[in-house]
Amino acid sequence: MSEPLAERMRPRTLDQYVGQKHLVGQGAVLRKMIDAGRISSFILWGPPGVGKTTLAQIIANKLETPFYTLSAVTSGVKDVREVIERAKNNRFFNSNSPILFIDEIHRFSKSQQDSLLGAVERGVVTLIGATTENPSFEVIRPLLSRCQLYVLQPLEKDDLLELLHRAIQEDVELKKKKIKLSETNAMFRFSGGDARKLLNILELVVEAEDSDEIEITDEKVVNRLQQNPLAYDKDGEMHYDIISAFIKSIRGSDPDAALYWMARMIEGGEDPQFIARRLVISAAEDVGLANPNALLLANAAFDAVMKLGWPEGRIPLAEAAVYLATSPKSNSAYLGIDTALGMVRETGNQPVPLHLRNAPTSLMKQLGYSDGYKYSHDYPGHFVEQQFLPDALKDSRIWHAQHSPSEERLYQWMLHCWGNRFKD
């Protein structure tokens, strides 16, 4: 049985490699390293089907160095250690370090990634990782700091066209037939910049024809595939791009765009709970104190999705998205907690003032715990001025109001209570 077309067309050299000219074109950074015969560890980040695995194999062939590959889906810490041990034994004096290629490195657990650190640091292996996920979220910082990061882009129309023509003219099976590319828009749309998908589509359409003379049209491609042409991969980079566009549309007060990006996620099969969680986060982070009801409504939408299921759950999600997008915005609470966290990291564990400490025992009372504390409810307006921050930070400001109508009322109450301390 013949190999799939995508495997038969896998490039063996950089000259056969399609796309990613910013990395492997003449004079580009990776091309220079490969031509020099020595590379450092790096991670390739990009959507599926743009040549991450192929590039790693080409590099290994070019450098003539041992090449080990692990899949993060099926390998454990034990497998990593065994490969590293084999790499040590296969290292020859003055030769390049063996290459360890890890596909889907974002699926490695922290302990699995930790097990790589020592070998990468000592040069026992040169690590090439491939990931469809943002490495800054999925790869531990010590490992990421020891690797260069190269971003691969979806293949452009010219790249895809070159790939199609090359397959038709050079593939051992396809060149036996007379194939005419009359239209390519549907193939490009379905493939979404994924070379593997594109070649699979071409092979599927060709195999469905009885004749050796084949004309490829958009209508024929659509009829053969009968699937959703939307390029949304809920397990890949598109997942992050579209949720980013969704949240930024809400933050930017554009309900039309928010609904559009939500529809893209729904049609792409995104988990409704994921959308609901992001709405709750947006309500707290972006709408915040400018409209405190937003968090209540977003949370209610989350509950409604859990109770209603799908497809009815799309309605409360849409209601929440429109409400958040059309609400006034404030991120004062978000900025406030980040300011406080930065202050804690910078100043360490400041002591709690004595008057704020709990005094459940007589010894604590003798030491002055709780002495001088003023119970706010004993005073007019349920407020009395006293120090609540640690001594070293007593004059610090952390929360700064943003003057939407709702938040303005909170700000005016703070001015009433504290006077000049809260003047911005």
mmCIF file of C-alpha atoms in Angstrom, residues 84-357:
data_model
loop_
_atom_site.group_PDB
_atom_site.id
_atom_site.type_symbol
_atom_site.label_atom_id
_atom_site.label_comp_id
_atom_site.label_asym_id
_atom_site.label_seq_id
_atom_site.Cartn_x
_atom_site.Cartn_y
_atom_site.Cartn_z
ATOM 1 C CA ILE A 84 19.106 11.101 26.965
ATOM 2 C CA GLU A 85 21.162 8.103 28.084
ATOM 3 C CA ARG A 86 21.320 6.801 24.509
ATOM 4 C CA ALA A 87 22.326 10.247 23.305
ATOM 5 C CA LYS A 88 25.205 10.313 25.807
ATOM 6 C CA ASN A 89 26.483 6.977 24.526
ATOM 7 C CA ASN A 90 26.211 8.058 20.872
ATOM 8 C CA ARG A 91 28.076 11.344 21.336
ATOM 9 C CA PHE A 92 31.445 11.330 19.610
ATOM 10 C CA PHE A 93 34.356 13.616 20.390
ATOM 11 C CA ASN A 94 34.029 17.030 18.684
ATOM 12 C CA SER A 95 30.794 16.007 16.961
ATOM 13 C CA ASN A 96 27.493 17.856 17.157
ATOM 14 C CA SER A 97 25.193 16.934 20.014
ATOM 15 C CA PRO A 98 22.491 14.457 19.030
ATOM 16 C CA ILE A 99 19.184 16.167 18.260
ATOM 17 C CA LEU A 100 16.179 15.344 20.411
ATOM 18 C CA PHE A 101 12.973 16.354 18.658
ATOM 19 C CA ILE A 102 9.869 16.535 20.856
ATOM 20 C CA ASP A 103 6.599 16.939 19.006
ATOM 21 C CA GLU A 104 3.775 18.708 20.872
ATOM 22 C CA ILE A 105 6.154 19.690 23.668
ATOM 23 C CA HIS A 106 3.341 21.741 25.223
ATOM 24 C CA ARG A 107 1.770 18.443 26.310
ATOM 25 C CA PHE A 108 4.775 17.540 28.446
ATOM 26 C CA SER A 109 4.125 17.902 32.174
ATOM 27 C CA LYS A 110 6.362 20.078 34.352
ATOM 28 C CA SER A 111 8.229 17.011 35.627
ATOM 29 C CA GLN A 112 8.826 15.796 32.074
ATOM 30 C CA GLN A 113 10.134 19.201 31.053
ATOM 31 C CA ASP A 114 12.286 19.360 34.198
ATOM 32 C CA SER A 115 13.880 16.050 33.215
ATOM 33 C CA LEU A 116 15.170 17.698 30.006
ATOM 34 C CA LEU A 117 16.840 20.684 31.654
ATOM 35 C CA GLY A 118 20.136 19.124 32.700
ATOM 36 C CA ALA A 119 20.761 17.465 29.333
ATOM 37 C CA VAL A 120 20.011 20.687 27.441
ATOM 38 C CA GLU A 121 22.215 22.769 29.773
ATOM 39 C CA ARG A 122 25.186 20.396 29.451
ATOM 40 C CA GLY A 123 24.795 20.016 25.695
ATOM 41 C CA VAL A 124 24.106 16.286 25.937
ATOM 42 C CA VAL A 125 21.321 16.893 23.420
ATOM 43 C CA THR A 126 20.248 19.738 21.216
ATOM 44 C CA LEU A 127 16.544 20.127 21.830
ATOM 45 C CA ILE A 128 14.139 20.970 19.034
ATOM 46 C CA GLY A 129 10.597 21.291 20.329
ATOM 47 C CA ALA A 130 7.477 21.758 18.240
ATOM 48 C CA THR A 131 4.271 23.251 19.571
ATOM 49 C CA THR A 132 0.974 24.652 18.349
ATOM 50 C CA GLU A 133 0.466 26.434 21.688
ATOM 51 C CA ASN A 134 2.018 29.629 22.993
ATOM 52 C CA PRO A 135 5.264 28.412 24.639
ATOM 53 C CA SER A 136 5.192 31.175 27.238
ATOM 54 C CA PHE A 137 2.056 29.530 28.657
ATOM 55 C CA GLU A 138 2.956 25.880 28.151
ATOM 56 C CA VAL A 139 6.759 25.530 28.485
ATOM 57 C CA ILE A 140 8.444 26.005 31.869
ATOM 58 C CA ARG A 141 10.498 29.183 32.130
ATOM 59 C CA PRO A 142 13.912 27.542 32.821
ATOM 60 C CA LEU A 143 13.586 25.416 29.685
ATOM 61 C CA LEU A 144 12.241 28.272 27.575
ATOM 62 C CA SER A 145 15.162 30.489 28.656
ATOM 63 C CA ARG A 146 17.614 27.901 27.309
ATOM 64 C CA CYS A 147 15.984 27.743 23.876
ATOM 65 C CA GLN A 148 15.580 30.150 21.007
ATOM 66 C CA LEU A 149 11.983 30.585 19.889
ATOM 67 C CA TYR A 150 11.107 30.641 16.192
ATOM 68 C CA VAL A 151 7.579 31.383 15.015
ATOM 69 C CA LEU A 152 6.314 29.597 11.901
ATOM 70 C CA GLN A 153 3.538 31.229 9.908
ATOM 71 C CA PRO A 154 0.570 29.615 8.101
ATOM 72 C CA LEU A 155 1.536 28.961 4.505
ATOM 73 C CA GLU A 156 0.571 31.760 2.140
ATOM 74 C CA LYS A 157 -1.370 31.331 -1.098
ATOM 75 C CA ASP A 158 1.778 31.309 -3.224
ATOM 76 C CA ASP A 159 3.338 28.648 -0.980
ATOM 77 C CA LEU A 160 0.260 26.448 -1.234
ATOM 78 C CA LEU A 161 0.100 26.868 -5.005
ATOM 79 C CA GLU A 162 3.766 25.909 -5.304
ATOM 80 C CA LEU A 163 3.092 22.830 -3.192
ATOM 81 C CA LEU A 164 0.157 21.761 -5.387
ATOM 82 C CA HIS A 165 2.084 22.171 -8.633
ATOM 83 C CA ARG A 166 5.073 20.333 -7.228
ATOM 84 C CA ALA A 167 2.879 17.421 -6.092
ATOM 85 C CA ILE A 168 1.148 17.163 -9.475
ATOM 86 C CA GLN A 169 4.435 17.299 -11.392
ATOM 87 C CA GLU A 170 6.771 15.323 -9.132
ATOM 88 C CA ASP A 171 4.796 12.787 -7.096
ATOM 89 C CA VAL A 172 5.315 9.262 -8.369
ATOM 90 C CA GLU A 173 1.558 8.541 -8.432
ATOM 91 C CA LEU A 174 0.062 11.892 -9.441
ATOM 92 C CA LYS A 175 2.370 12.477 -12.387
ATOM 93 C CA LYS A 176 0.890 9.370 -14.025
ATOM 94 C CA LYS A 177 -2.374 11.299 -14.388
ATOM 95 C CA LYS A 178 -3.273 14.432 -16.316
ATOM 96 C CA ILE A 179 -4.417 16.819 -13.574
ATOM 97 C CA LYS A 180 -5.642 20.332 -14.338
ATOM 98 C CA LEU A 181 -5.959 22.874 -11.504
ATOM 99 C CA SER A 182 -8.822 25.028 -12.781
ATOM 100 C CA GLU A 183 -9.771 26.449 -9.364
ATOM 101 C CA THR A 184 -7.989 26.413 -6.009
ATOM 102 C CA ASN A 185 -9.991 28.730 -3.723
ATOM 103 C CA ALA A 186 -11.918 25.912 -2.036
ATOM 104 C CA MET A 187 -8.756 23.863 -1.456
ATOM 105 C CA PHE A 188 -7.029 26.833 0.134
ATOM 106 C CA ARG A 189 -10.071 27.639 2.262
ATOM 107 C CA PHE A 190 -10.450 24.095 3.537
ATOM 108 C CA SER A 191 -6.749 23.650 4.226
ATOM 109 C CA GLY A 192 -6.420 26.866 6.251
ATOM 110 C CA GLY A 193 -2.711 27.213 5.446
ATOM 111 C CA ASP A 194 -1.986 23.605 6.507
ATOM 112 C CA ALA A 195 0.200 21.829 3.932
ATOM 113 C CA ARG A 196 -0.760 18.387 5.183
ATOM 114 C CA LYS A 197 -4.475 19.143 4.867
ATOM 115 C CA LEU A 198 -3.959 20.604 1.406
ATOM 116 C CA LEU A 199 -2.208 17.491 0.109
ATOM 117 C CA ASN A 200 -4.778 15.247 1.768
ATOM 118 C CA ILE A 201 -7.546 17.161 -0.021
ATOM 119 C CA LEU A 202 -5.752 16.881 -3.347
ATOM 120 C CA GLU A 203 -5.279 13.154 -2.868
ATOM 121 C CA LEU A 204 -8.919 12.658 -1.843
ATOM 122 C CA VAL A 205 -10.237 14.486 -4.909
ATOM 123 C CA VAL A 206 -7.893 12.642 -7.273
ATOM 124 C CA GLU A 207 -8.695 9.209 -5.824
ATOM 125 C CA ALA A 208 -12.410 9.864 -6.220
ATOM 126 C CA GLU A 209 -12.035 10.208 -10.022
ATOM 127 C CA ASP A 210 -12.284 7.214 -12.357
ATOM 128 C CA SER A 211 -10.468 8.872 -15.238
ATOM 129 C CA ASP A 212 -6.765 9.672 -15.579
ATOM 130 C CA GLU A 213 -7.770 13.120 -16.864
ATOM 131 C CA ILE A 214 -8.877 15.127 -13.837
ATOM 132 C CA GLU A 215 -9.995 18.740 -13.610
ATOM 133 C CA ILE A 216 -10.057 20.173 -10.100
ATOM 134 C CA THR A 217 -12.737 22.814 -9.442
ATOM 135 C CA ASP A 218 -14.050 24.466 -6.281
ATOM 136 C CA GLU A 219 -17.413 22.735 -6.660
ATOM 137 C CA LYS A 220 -15.761 19.340 -6.941
ATOM 138 C CA VAL A 221 -13.649 19.963 -3.808
ATOM 139 C CA VAL A 222 -16.662 21.078 -1.768
ATOM 140 C CA ASN A 223 -18.721 18.081 -2.906
ATOM 141 C CA ARG A 224 -15.927 15.666 -2.020
ATOM 142 C CA LEU A 225 -15.259 17.066 1.431
ATOM 143 C CA GLN A 226 -18.739 17.935 2.681
ATOM 144 C CA GLN A 227 -17.364 19.509 5.848
ATOM 145 C CA ASN A 228 -17.151 22.823 7.641
ATOM 146 C CA PRO A 229 -14.603 25.026 5.853
ATOM 147 C CA LEU A 230 -13.952 27.258 8.867
ATOM 148 C CA ALA A 231 -10.298 27.276 9.833
ATOM 149 C CA TYR A 232 -10.769 26.962 13.580
ATOM 150 C CA ASP A 233 -8.707 24.465 15.543
ATOM 151 C CA LYS A 234 -9.829 24.402 19.161
ATOM 152 C CA ASP A 235 -6.645 22.565 20.099
ATOM 153 C CA GLY A 236 -4.276 24.809 18.180
ATOM 154 C CA GLU A 237 -3.082 28.384 17.771
ATOM 155 C CA MET A 238 -6.341 29.589 16.169
ATOM 156 C CA HIS A 239 -8.025 28.824 19.490
ATOM 157 C CA TYR A 240 -5.950 31.547 21.170
ATOM 158 C CA ASP A 241 -6.196 34.023 18.297
ATOM 159 C CA ILE A 242 -9.987 33.921 18.152
ATOM 160 C CA ILE A 243 -10.571 34.050 21.910
ATOM 161 C CA SER A 244 -8.151 37.005 21.959
ATOM 162 C CA ALA A 245 -10.189 38.779 19.262
ATOM 163 C CA PHE A 246 -13.391 37.986 21.196
ATOM 164 C CA ILE A 247 -12.147 39.457 24.478
ATOM 165 C CA LYS A 248 -10.621 42.500 22.792
ATOM 166 C CA SER A 249 -13.921 43.170 21.011
ATOM 167 C CA ILE A 250 -15.748 43.138 24.352
ATOM 168 C CA ARG A 251 -13.083 45.368 25.904
ATOM 169 C CA GLY A 252 -13.366 47.687 22.911
ATOM 170 C CA SER A 253 -17.158 47.960 23.305
ATOM 171 C CA ASP A 254 -18.019 46.404 19.919
ATOM 172 C CA PRO A 255 -20.985 44.010 20.376
ATOM 173 C CA ASP A 256 -21.091 43.131 16.659
ATOM 174 C CA ALA A 257 -17.492 41.914 16.646
ATOM 175 C CA ALA A 258 -17.994 40.118 19.969
ATOM 176 C CA LEU A 259 -20.926 38.163 18.523
ATOM 177 C CA TYR A 260 -19.008 37.416 15.329
ATOM 178 C CA TRP A 261 -16.000 35.936 17.148
ATOM 179 C CA MET A 262 -18.312 34.015 19.468
ATOM 180 C CA ALA A 263 -20.055 32.570 16.393
ATOM 181 C CA ARG A 264 -16.658 31.531 14.992
ATOM 182 C CA MET A 265 -15.923 29.648 18.203
ATOM 183 C CA ILE A 266 -19.357 28.023 18.324
ATOM 184 C CA GLU A 267 -19.191 26.902 14.685
ATOM 185 C CA GLY A 268 -15.673 25.607 15.272
ATOM 186 C CA GLY A 269 -16.850 23.341 18.096
ATOM 187 C CA GLU A 270 -15.359 25.277 21.019
ATOM 188 C CA ASP A 271 -16.313 24.076 24.503
ATOM 189 C CA PRO A 272 -19.215 26.342 25.690
ATOM 190 C CA GLN A 273 -17.801 26.280 29.217
ATOM 191 C CA PHE A 274 -14.553 27.779 27.905
ATOM 192 C CA ILE A 275 -16.484 30.683 26.343
ATOM 193 C CA ALA A 276 -18.501 31.143 29.539
ATOM 194 C CA ARG A 277 -15.364 31.223 31.705
ATOM 195 C CA ARG A 278 -13.826 33.873 29.494
ATOM 196 C CA LEU A 279 -16.969 36.000 29.837
ATOM 197 C CA VAL A 280 -16.732 35.804 33.637
ATOM 198 C CA ILE A 281 -13.073 36.853 33.493
ATOM 199 C CA SER A 282 -13.872 39.733 31.138
ATOM 200 C CA ALA A 283 -16.685 40.929 33.398
ATOM 201 C CA ALA A 284 -14.254 41.176 36.324
ATOM 202 C CA GLU A 285 -11.199 42.387 34.414
ATOM 203 C CA ASP A 286 -12.609 44.797 31.834
ATOM 204 C CA VAL A 287 -16.041 45.956 33.036
ATOM 205 C CA GLY A 288 -15.264 45.740 36.723
ATOM 206 C CA LEU A 289 -16.551 48.441 39.042
ATOM 207 C CA ALA A 290 -17.944 50.505 36.174
ATOM 208 C CA ASN A 291 -20.858 48.043 36.140
ATOM 209 C CA PRO A 292 -20.690 45.488 38.976
ATOM 210 C CA ASN A 293 -23.830 43.777 37.630
ATOM 211 C CA ALA A 294 -21.753 42.515 34.686
ATOM 212 C CA LEU A 295 -20.042 39.908 36.849
ATOM 213 C CA LEU A 296 -23.405 38.731 38.168
ATOM 214 C CA LEU A 297 -24.830 38.400 34.656
ATOM 215 C CA ALA A 298 -21.726 36.636 33.285
ATOM 216 C CA ASN A 299 -21.798 34.187 36.175
ATOM 217 C CA ALA A 300 -25.520 33.609 35.599
ATOM 218 C CA ALA A 301 -24.787 32.909 31.913
ATOM 219 C CA PHE A 302 -22.197 30.329 32.977
ATOM 220 C CA ASP A 303 -24.787 28.621 35.213
ATOM 221 C CA ALA A 304 -27.408 28.764 32.446
ATOM 222 C CA VAL A 305 -25.088 27.040 29.964
ATOM 223 C CA MET A 306 -24.468 24.256 32.480
ATOM 224 C CA LYS A 307 -28.231 23.813 32.991
ATOM 225 C CA LEU A 308 -29.438 24.259 29.412
ATOM 226 C CA GLY A 309 -26.726 22.489 27.466
ATOM 227 C CA TRP A 310 -26.301 23.029 23.746
ATOM 228 C CA PRO A 311 -27.490 24.599 21.440
ATOM 229 C CA GLU A 312 -29.791 26.656 23.717
ATOM 230 C CA GLY A 313 -26.794 27.706 25.805
ATOM 231 C CA ARG A 314 -25.660 29.973 22.982
ATOM 232 C CA ILE A 315 -28.457 32.424 23.892
ATOM 233 C CA PRO A 316 -27.342 33.346 27.443
ATOM 234 C CA LEU A 317 -23.748 33.433 26.204
ATOM 235 C CA ALA A 318 -24.740 35.912 23.501
ATOM 236 C CA GLU A 319 -26.744 37.950 26.022
ATOM 237 C CA ALA A 320 -23.737 38.175 28.323
ATOM 238 C CA ALA A 321 -21.363 39.052 25.472
ATOM 239 C CA VAL A 322 -23.580 41.918 24.275
ATOM 240 C CA TYR A 323 -24.116 43.172 27.841
ATOM 241 C CA LEU A 324 -20.382 43.205 28.581
ATOM 242 C CA ALA A 325 -19.503 44.825 25.264
ATOM 243 C CA THR A 326 -22.060 47.602 25.754
ATOM 244 C CA SER A 327 -21.193 48.227 29.421
ATOM 245 C CA PRO A 328 -18.900 51.059 30.547
ATOM 246 C CA LYS A 329 -15.417 49.788 31.315
ATOM 247 C CA SER A 330 -13.057 49.955 34.277
ATOM 248 C CA ASN A 331 -9.996 47.901 35.105
ATOM 249 C CA SER A 332 -9.254 49.658 38.385
ATOM 250 C CA ALA A 333 -9.706 46.481 40.462
ATOM 251 C CA TYR A 334 -7.509 44.517 38.039
ATOM 252 C CA LEU A 335 -4.781 47.161 38.181
ATOM 253 C CA GLY A 336 -5.199 47.452 41.936
ATOM 254 C CA ILE A 337 -4.568 43.786 42.714
ATOM 255 C CA ASP A 338 -1.573 43.736 40.349
ATOM 256 C CA THR A 339 -0.153 46.813 42.091
ATOM 257 C CA ALA A 340 -0.668 45.157 45.481
ATOM 258 C CA LEU A 341 0.987 41.926 44.307
ATOM 259 C CA GLY A 342 3.963 43.887 43.001
ATOM 260 C CA MET A 343 4.220 45.709 46.314
ATOM 261 C CA VAL A 344 4.167 42.435 48.271
ATOM 262 C CA ARG A 345 6.881 40.919 46.068
ATOM 263 C CA GLU A 346 9.032 44.009 46.446
ATOM 264 C CA THR A 347 8.626 44.627 50.188
ATOM 265 C CA GLY A 348 8.200 41.073 51.499
ATOM 266 C CA ASN A 349 6.203 40.057 54.552
ATOM 267 C CA GLN A 350 5.540 43.322 56.341
ATOM 268 C CA PRO A 351 4.331 42.900 59.949
ATOM 269 C CA VAL A 352 0.636 43.387 60.698
ATOM 270 C CA PRO A 353 0.165 46.512 62.879
ATOM 271 C CA LEU A 354 -0.508 45.495 66.506
ATOM 272 C CA HIS A 355 -3.944 47.094 66.658
ATOM 273 C CA LEU A 356 -5.111 44.940 63.716
ATOM 274 C CA ARG A 357 -3.919 41.636 65.168
#
